[in-house]
mmCIF file of C-alpha atoms and ligand atoms in Angstrom:
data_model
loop_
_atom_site.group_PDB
_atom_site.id
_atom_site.type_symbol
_atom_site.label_atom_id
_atom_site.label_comp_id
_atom_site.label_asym_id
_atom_site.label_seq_id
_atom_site.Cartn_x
_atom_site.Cartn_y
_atom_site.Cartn_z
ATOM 1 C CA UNK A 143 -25.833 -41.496 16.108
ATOM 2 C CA UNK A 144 -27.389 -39.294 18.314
ATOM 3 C CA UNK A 145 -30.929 -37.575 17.772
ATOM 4 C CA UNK A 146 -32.642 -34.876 19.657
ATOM 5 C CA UNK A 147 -36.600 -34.459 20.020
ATOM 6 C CA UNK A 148 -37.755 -31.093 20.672
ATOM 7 C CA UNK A 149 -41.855 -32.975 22.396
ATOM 8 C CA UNK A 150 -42.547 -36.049 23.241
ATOM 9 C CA UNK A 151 -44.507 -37.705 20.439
ATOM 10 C CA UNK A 152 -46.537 -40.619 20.145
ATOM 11 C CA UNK A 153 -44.202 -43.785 21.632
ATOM 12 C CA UNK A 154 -44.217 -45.682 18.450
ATOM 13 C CA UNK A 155 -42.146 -43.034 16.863
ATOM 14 C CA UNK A 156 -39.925 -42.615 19.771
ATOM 15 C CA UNK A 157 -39.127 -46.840 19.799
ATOM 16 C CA UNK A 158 -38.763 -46.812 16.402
ATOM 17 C CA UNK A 159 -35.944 -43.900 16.962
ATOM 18 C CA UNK A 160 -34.364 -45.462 19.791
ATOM 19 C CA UNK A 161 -34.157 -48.719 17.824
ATOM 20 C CA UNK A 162 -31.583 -46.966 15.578
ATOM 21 C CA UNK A 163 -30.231 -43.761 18.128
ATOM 22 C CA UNK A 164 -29.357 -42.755 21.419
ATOM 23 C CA UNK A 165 -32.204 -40.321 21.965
ATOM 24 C CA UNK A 166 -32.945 -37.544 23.761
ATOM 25 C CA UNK A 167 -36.351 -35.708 24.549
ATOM 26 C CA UNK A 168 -37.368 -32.930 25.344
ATOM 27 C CA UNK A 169 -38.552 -33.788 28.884
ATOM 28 C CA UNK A 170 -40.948 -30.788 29.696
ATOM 29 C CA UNK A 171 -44.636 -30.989 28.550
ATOM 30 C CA UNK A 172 -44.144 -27.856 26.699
ATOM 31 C CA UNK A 173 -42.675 -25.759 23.771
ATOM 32 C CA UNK A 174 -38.243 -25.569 23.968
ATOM 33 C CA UNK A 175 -37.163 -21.914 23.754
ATOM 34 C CA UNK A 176 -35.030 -21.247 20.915
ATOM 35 C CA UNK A 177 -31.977 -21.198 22.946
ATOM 36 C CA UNK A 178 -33.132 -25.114 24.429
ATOM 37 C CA UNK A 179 -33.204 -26.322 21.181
ATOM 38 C CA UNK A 180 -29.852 -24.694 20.415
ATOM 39 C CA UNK A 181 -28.706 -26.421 23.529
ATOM 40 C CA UNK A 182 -30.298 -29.615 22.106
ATOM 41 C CA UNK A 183 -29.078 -30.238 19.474
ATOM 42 C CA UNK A 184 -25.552 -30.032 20.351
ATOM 43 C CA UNK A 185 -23.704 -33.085 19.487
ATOM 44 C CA UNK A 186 -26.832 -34.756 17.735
ATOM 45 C CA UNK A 187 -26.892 -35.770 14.016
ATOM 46 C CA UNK A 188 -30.745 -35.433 13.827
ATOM 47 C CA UNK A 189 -33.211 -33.358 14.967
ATOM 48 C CA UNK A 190 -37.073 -34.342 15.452
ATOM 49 C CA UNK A 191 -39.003 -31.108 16.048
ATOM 50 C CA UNK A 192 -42.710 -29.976 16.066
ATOM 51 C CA UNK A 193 -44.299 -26.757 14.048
ATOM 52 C CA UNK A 194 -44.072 -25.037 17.016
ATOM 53 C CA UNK A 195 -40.557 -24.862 17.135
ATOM 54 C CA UNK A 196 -38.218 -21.540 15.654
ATOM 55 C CA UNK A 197 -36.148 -23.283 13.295
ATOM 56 C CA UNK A 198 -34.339 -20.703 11.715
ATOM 57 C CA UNK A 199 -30.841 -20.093 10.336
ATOM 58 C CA UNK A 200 -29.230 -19.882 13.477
ATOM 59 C CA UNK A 201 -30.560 -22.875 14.707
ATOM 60 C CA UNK A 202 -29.854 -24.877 11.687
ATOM 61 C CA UNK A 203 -26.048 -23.596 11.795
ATOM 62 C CA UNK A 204 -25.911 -24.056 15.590
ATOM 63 C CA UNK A 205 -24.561 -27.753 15.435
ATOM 64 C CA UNK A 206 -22.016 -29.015 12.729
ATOM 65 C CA UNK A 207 -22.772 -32.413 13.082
ATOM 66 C CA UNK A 208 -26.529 -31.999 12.057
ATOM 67 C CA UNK A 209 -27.207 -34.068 9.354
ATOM 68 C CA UNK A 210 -30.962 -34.226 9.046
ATOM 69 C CA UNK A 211 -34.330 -32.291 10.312
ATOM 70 C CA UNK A 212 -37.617 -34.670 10.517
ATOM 71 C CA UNK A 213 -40.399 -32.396 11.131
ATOM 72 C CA UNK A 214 -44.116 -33.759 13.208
ATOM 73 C CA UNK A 215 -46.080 -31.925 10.986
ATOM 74 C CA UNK A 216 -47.154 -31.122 7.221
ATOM 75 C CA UNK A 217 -46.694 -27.904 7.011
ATOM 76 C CA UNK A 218 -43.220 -26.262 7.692
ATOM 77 C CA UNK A 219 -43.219 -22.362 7.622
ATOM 78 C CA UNK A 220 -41.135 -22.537 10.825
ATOM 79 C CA UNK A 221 -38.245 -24.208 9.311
ATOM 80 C CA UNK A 222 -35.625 -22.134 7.253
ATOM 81 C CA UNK A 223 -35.476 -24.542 4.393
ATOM 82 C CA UNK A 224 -33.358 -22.669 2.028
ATOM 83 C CA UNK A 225 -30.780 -22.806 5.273
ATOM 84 C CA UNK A 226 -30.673 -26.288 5.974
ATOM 85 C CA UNK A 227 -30.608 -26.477 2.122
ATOM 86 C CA UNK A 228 -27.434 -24.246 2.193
ATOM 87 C CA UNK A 229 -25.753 -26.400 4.655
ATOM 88 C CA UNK A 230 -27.173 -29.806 2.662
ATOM 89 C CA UNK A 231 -29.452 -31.057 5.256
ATOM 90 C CA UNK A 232 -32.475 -32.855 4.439
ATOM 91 C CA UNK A 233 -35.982 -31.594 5.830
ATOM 92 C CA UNK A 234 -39.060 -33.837 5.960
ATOM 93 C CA UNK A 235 -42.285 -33.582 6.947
ATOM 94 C CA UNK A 236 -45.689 -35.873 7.261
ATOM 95 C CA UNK A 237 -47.969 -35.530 4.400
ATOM 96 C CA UNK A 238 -50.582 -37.462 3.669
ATOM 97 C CA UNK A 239 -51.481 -39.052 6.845
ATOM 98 C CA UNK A 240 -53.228 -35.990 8.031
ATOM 99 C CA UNK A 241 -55.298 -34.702 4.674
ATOM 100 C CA UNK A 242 -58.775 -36.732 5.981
ATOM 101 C CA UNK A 243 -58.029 -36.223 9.441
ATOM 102 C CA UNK A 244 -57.729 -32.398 8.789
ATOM 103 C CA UNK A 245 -60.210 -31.822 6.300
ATOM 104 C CA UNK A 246 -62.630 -33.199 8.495
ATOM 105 C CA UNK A 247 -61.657 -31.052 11.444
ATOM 106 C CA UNK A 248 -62.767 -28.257 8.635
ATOM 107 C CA UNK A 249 -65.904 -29.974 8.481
ATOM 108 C CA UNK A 250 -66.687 -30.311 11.722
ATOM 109 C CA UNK A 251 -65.811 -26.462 12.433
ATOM 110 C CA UNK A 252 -67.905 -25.231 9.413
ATOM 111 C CA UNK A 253 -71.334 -27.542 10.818
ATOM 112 C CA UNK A 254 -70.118 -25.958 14.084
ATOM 113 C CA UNK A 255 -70.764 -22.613 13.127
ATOM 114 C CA UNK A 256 -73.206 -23.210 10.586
ATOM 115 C CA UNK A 257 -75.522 -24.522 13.234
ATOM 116 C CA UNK A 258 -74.106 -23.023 16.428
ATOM 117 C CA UNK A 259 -72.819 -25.840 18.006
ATOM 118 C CA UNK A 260 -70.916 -24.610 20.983
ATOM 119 C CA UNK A 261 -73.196 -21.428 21.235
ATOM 120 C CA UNK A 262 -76.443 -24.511 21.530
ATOM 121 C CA UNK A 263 -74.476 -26.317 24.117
ATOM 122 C CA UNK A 264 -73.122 -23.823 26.228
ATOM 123 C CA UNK A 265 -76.725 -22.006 26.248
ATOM 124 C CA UNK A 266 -78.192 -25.367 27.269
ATOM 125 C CA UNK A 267 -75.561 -26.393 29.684
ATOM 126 C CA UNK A 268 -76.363 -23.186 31.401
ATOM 127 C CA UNK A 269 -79.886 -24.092 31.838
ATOM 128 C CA UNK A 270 -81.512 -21.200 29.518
ATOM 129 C CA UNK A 271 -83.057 -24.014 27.205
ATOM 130 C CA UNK A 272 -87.223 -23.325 27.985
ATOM 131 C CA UNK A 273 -88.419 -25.065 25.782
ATOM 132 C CA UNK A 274 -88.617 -25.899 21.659
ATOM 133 C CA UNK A 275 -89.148 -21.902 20.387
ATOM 134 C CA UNK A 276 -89.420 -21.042 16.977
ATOM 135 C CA UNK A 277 -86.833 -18.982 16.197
ATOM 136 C CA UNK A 278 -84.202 -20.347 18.703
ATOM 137 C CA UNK A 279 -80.589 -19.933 17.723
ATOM 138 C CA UNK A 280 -81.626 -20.156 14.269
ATOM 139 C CA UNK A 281 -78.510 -21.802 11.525
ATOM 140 C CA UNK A 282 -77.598 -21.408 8.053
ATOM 141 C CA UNK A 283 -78.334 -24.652 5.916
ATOM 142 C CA UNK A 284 -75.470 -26.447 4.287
ATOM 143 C CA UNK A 285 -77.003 -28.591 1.782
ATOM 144 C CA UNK A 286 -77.000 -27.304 -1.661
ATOM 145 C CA UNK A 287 -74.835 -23.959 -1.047
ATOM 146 C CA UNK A 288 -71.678 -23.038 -2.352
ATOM 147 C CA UNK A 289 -68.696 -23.663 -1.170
ATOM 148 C CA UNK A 290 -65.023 -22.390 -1.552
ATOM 149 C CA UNK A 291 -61.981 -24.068 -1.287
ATOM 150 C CA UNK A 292 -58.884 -21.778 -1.259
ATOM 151 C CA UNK A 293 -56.262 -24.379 -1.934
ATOM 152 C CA UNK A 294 -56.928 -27.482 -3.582
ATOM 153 C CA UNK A 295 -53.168 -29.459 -2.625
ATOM 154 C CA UNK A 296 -54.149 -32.319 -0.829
ATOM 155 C CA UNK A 297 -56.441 -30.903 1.803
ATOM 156 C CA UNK A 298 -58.012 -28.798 0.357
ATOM 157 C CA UNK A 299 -58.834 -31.529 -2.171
ATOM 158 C CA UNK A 300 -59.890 -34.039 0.815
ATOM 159 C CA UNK A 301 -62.285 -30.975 1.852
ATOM 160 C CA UNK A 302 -64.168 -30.703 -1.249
ATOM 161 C CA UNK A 303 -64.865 -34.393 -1.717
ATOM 162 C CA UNK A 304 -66.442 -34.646 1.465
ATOM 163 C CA UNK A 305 -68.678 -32.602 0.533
ATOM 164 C CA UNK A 306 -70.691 -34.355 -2.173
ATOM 165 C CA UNK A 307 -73.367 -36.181 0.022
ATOM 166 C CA UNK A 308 -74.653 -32.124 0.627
ATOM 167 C CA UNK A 309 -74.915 -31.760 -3.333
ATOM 168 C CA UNK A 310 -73.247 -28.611 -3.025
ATOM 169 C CA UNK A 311 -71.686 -26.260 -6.062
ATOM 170 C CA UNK A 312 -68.256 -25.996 -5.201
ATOM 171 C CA UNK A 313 -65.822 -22.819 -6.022
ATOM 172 C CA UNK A 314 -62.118 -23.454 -5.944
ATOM 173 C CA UNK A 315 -59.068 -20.994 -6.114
ATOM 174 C CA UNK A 316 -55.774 -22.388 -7.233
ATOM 175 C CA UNK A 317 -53.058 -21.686 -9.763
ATOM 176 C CA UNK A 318 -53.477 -25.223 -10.498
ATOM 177 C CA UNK A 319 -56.716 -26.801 -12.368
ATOM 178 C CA UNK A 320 -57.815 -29.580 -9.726
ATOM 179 C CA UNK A 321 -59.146 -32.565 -11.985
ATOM 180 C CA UNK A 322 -60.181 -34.618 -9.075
ATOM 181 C CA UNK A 323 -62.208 -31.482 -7.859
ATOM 182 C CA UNK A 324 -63.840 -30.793 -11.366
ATOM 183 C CA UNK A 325 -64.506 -34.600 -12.387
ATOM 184 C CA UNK A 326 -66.192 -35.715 -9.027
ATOM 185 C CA UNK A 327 -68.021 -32.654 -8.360
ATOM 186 C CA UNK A 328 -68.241 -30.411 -11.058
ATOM 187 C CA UNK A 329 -66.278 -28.073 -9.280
ATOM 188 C CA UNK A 330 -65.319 -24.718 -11.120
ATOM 189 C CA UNK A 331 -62.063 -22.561 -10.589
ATOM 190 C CA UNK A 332 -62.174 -19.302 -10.411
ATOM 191 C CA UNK A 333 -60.629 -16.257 -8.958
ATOM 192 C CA UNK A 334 -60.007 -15.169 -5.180
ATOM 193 C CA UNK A 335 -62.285 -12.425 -5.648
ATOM 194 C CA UNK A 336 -65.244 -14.550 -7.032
ATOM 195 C CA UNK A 337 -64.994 -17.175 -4.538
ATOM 196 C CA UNK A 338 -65.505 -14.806 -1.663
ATOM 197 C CA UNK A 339 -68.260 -12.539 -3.742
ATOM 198 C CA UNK A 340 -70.236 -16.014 -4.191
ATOM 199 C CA UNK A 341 -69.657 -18.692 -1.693
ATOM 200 C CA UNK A 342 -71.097 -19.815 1.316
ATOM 201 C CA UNK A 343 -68.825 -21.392 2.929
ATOM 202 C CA UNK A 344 -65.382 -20.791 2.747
ATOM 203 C CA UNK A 345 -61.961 -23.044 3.673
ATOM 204 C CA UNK A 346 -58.745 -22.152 3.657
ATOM 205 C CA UNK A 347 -56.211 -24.482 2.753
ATOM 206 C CA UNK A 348 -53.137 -23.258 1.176
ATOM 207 C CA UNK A 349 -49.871 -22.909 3.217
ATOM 208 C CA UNK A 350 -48.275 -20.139 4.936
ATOM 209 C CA UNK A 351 -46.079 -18.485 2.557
ATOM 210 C CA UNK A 352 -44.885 -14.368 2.332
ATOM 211 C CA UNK A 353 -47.950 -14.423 -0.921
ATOM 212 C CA UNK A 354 -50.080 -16.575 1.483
ATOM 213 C CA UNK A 355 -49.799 -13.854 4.606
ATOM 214 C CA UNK A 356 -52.899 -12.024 5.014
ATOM 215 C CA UNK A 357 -54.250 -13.462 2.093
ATOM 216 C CA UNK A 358 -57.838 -12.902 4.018
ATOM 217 C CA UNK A 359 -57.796 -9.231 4.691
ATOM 218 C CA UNK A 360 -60.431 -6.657 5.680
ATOM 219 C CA UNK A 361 -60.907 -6.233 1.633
ATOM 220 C CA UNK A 362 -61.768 -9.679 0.956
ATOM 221 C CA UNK A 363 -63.813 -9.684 4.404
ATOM 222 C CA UNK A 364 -66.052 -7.038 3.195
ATOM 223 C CA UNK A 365 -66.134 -9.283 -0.663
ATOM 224 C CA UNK A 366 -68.106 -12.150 1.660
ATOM 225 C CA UNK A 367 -71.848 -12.780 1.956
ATOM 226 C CA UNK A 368 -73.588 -11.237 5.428
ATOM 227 C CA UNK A 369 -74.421 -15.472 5.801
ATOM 228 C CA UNK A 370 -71.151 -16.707 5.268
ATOM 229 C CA UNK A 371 -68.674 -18.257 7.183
ATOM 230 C CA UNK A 372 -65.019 -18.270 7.169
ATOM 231 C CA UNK A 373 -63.235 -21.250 8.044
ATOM 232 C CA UNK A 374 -59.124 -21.780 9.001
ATOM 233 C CA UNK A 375 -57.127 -24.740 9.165
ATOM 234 C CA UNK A 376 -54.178 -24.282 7.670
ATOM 235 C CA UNK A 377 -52.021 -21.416 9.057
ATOM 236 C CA UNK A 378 -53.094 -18.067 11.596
ATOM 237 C CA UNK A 379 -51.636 -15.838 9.632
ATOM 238 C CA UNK A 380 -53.226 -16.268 6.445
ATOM 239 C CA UNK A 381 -56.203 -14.411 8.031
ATOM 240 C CA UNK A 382 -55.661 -10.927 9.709
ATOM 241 C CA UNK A 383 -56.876 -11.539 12.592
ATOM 242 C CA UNK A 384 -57.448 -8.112 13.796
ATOM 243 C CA UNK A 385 -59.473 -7.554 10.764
ATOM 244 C CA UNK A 386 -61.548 -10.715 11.229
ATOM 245 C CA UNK A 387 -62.429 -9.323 14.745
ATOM 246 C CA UNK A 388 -64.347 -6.076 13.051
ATOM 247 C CA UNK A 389 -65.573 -8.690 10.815
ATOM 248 C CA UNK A 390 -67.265 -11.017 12.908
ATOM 249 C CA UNK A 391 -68.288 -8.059 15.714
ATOM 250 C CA UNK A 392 -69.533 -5.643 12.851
ATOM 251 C CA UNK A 393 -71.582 -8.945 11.497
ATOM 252 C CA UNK A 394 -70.084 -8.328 7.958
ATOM 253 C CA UNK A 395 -70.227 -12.801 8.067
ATOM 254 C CA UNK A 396 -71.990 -14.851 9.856
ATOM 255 C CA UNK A 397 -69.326 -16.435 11.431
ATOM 256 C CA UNK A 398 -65.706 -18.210 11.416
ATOM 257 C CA UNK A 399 -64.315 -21.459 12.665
ATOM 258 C CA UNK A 400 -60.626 -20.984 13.894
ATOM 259 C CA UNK A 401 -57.927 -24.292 14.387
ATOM 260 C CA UNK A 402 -54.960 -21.625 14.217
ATOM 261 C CA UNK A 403 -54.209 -18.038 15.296
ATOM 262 C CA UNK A 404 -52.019 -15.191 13.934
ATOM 263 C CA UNK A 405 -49.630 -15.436 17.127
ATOM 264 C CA UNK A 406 -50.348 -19.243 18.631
ATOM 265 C CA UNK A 407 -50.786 -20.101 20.969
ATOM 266 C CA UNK A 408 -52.183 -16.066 21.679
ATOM 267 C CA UNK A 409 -55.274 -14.843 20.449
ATOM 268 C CA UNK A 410 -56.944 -11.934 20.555
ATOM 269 C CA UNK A 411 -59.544 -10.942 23.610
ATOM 270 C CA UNK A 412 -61.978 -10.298 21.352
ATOM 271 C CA UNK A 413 -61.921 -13.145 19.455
ATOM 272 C CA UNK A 414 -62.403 -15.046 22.895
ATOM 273 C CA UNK A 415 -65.416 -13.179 23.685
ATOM 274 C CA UNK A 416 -67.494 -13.556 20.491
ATOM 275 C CA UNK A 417 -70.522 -15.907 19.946
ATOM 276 C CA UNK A 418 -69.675 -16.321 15.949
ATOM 277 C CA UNK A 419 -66.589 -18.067 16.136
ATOM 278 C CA UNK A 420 -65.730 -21.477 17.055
ATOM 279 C CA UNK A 421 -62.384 -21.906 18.485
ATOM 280 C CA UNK A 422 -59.617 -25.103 18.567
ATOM 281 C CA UNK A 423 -56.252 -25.718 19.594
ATOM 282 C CA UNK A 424 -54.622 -26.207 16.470
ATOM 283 C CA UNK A 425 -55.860 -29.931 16.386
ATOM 284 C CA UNK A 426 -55.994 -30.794 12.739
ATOM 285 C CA UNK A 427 -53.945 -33.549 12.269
ATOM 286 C CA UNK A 428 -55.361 -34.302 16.425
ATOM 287 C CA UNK A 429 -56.373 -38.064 16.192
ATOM 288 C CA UNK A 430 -54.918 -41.234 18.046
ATOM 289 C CA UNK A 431 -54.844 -42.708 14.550
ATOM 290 C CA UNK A 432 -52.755 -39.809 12.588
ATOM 291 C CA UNK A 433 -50.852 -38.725 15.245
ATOM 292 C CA UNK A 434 -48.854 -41.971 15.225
ATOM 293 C CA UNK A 435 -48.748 -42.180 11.724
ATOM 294 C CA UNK A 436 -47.082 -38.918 12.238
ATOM 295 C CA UNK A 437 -44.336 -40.221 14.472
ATOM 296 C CA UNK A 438 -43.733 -43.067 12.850
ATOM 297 C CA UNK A 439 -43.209 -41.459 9.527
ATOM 298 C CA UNK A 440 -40.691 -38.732 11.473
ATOM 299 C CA UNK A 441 -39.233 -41.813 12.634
ATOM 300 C CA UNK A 442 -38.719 -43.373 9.339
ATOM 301 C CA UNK A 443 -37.606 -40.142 7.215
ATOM 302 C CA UNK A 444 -35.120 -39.692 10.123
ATOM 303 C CA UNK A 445 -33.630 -43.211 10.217
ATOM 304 C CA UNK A 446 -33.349 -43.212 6.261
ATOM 305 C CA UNK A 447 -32.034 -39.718 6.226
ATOM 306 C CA UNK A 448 -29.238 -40.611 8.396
ATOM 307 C CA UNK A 449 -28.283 -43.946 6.878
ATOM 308 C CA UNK A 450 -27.593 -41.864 4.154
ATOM 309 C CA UNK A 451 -30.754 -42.573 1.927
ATOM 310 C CA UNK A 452 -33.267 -40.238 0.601
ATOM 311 C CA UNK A 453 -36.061 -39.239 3.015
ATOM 312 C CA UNK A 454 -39.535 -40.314 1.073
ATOM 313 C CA UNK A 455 -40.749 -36.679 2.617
ATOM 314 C CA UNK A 456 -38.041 -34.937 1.927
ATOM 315 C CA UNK A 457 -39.127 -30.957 1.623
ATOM 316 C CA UNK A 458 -35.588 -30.103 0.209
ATOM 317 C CA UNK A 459 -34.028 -33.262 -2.512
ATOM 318 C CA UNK A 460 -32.251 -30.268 -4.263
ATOM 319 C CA UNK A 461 -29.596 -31.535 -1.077
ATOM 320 C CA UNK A 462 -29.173 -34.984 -3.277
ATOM 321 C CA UNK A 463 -28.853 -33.459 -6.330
ATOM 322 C CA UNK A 464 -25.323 -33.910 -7.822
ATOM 323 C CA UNK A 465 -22.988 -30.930 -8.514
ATOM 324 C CA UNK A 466 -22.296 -30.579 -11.793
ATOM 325 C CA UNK A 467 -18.941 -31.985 -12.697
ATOM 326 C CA UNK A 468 -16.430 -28.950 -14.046
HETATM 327 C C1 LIG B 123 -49.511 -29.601 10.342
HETATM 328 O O1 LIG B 123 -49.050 -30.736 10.494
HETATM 329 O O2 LIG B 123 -48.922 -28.748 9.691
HETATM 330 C C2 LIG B 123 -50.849 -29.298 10.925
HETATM 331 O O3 LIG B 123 -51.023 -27.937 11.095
HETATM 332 C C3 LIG B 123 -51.072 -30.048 12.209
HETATM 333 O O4 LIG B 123 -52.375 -29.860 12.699
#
């Protein structure tokens, strides 16, 4: 069988593919154009493709012979599932491997801000450091603040346990009561609204859906403290982006930590020029460590999906389910 693979991913992955397929990869260090993958994919049972990749309708009906879609990545907003659902093709994706790995990115971004990381460096980098002053580039604490965690899935769950050696009270909005959250820490659910009125510090972690788009609005901007700070890991477009700007340049928070965008790999120019924000290239899941987990799991949800077995990640089983008999 033949499989196509829209990046290069870690080379575990890829041997572990070419073990069981002929393969073939993408060979350009960048993102395929809709019409490459099209081109791609023709004649291949599988495809391997990134979140970065337009996997829509047409895509998915492009190729008859497409039997199975193994995405490098958790989340999967770019993939049409109900599509490949339509046309019974299993989707996968990589959960799990990535929860610490991303929640601590989350971490890292929020002491970032919190303490002005970047701003610190770049100011001493650039030689303005005089001397030990009193009120230089002056923080927020973290230790025994509040915290909100919008989506406790795994995450978002991963986020809020790390947070117990600063003794912090943590908030948490969910349609689901998060046991782990409440028995370890105390935590306490409550609404969108009273997270942002109250926290601190606040992490989004809930997926991109059409309810999850602009979730963070200017509205629930102006609901946060002048001190707190916003931070994204999950999906750009969660966050209005153009809002945020008047947020952070009007000072309405103290500041925002950014792994995703509302039109990756753009941004806005504002965004770029502002001291309150930290900014990464979508690295969440960016480790040596969980990156190959990631392949290899693509790797093994593809080879089991195309021997005809249930992928362990598949996104879509309703594909297995057996038609009723008339
Ligand atoms: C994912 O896998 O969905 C993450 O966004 C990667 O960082």
């Amino acid at each position: 069988m033949k499989i196509f693979v829209t990046r290069k991913i870690p080379k575990p992955g890829l041997d572990a593919l070419q073990k069981e397929f002929t393969l073939e990869v993408n060979p350009f260090d960048r993102v395929l154009s809709k019409e490459e993958i099209i081109e791609g994919i023709k004649g291949k049972d599988g495809l391997v493709c990134l979140l970065t990749d337009p996997i829509d309708k047409e895509v998915i009906n492009a190729e008859p012979h497409l039997k199975m879609i193994a995405s490098y990545a958790v989340g999967y907003d770019n993939i049409d599932i109900a599509a490949a659902t339509k046309r019974g093709i299993p989707v996968s994706n990589t959960p799990g491997v990535l929860t610490e790995t991303t929640a601590e990115l989350a971490w890292a971004l929020l002491f970032s801000v919190a303490r002005r990381i970047v701003e610190g460096d770049m100011f001493t980098r650039e030689g303005n450091f005089k001397g030990w002053a009193p009120m230089l580039m002056l923080g927020q604490d973290v230790s025994h603040k509040t915290l909100g965690v919008i989506g406790t899935g795994r995450i978002g769950t991963a986020f809020g346990l790390k947070s117990k050696g600063f003794h912090m009270n943590v908030l948490y909005a969910d349609e689901q009561k998060n046991e782990q959250l409440e028995k370890q820490l105390g935590a306490k659910k409550v609404s969108l609204s009273k997270l942002l009125i109250e926290s601190d510090f606040i992490s989004i972690h809930v997926p991109l859906t059409k309810a999850t788009h602009h979730l963070i609005d200017e509205k629930q901007l102006h609901l946060m403290k002048k001190t707190a700070v916003l931070i994204n890991t999950a999906r750009g477009p969660i966050v209005n982006e153009k809002a945020l700007v008047k947020a952070l340049t009007g000072q309405w928070i103290f500041g925002a930590g950014l792994d995703v965008y509302e039109n990756e790999p753009e941004l806005s120019e504002e965004l770029k020029k502002l001291k309150n924000v930290v900014l990464q290239p979508h690295t969440g899941s960016g480790t040596i460590e969980t990156r190959t987990k990631m392949a290899l799991i693509a790797a093994e949800n593809m080879i089991i999906g195309l021997k005809g077995g249930i992928p362990p990640n598949c996104v879509n089983e309703e594909v297995f389910q057996k038609k009723p008999t008339t």
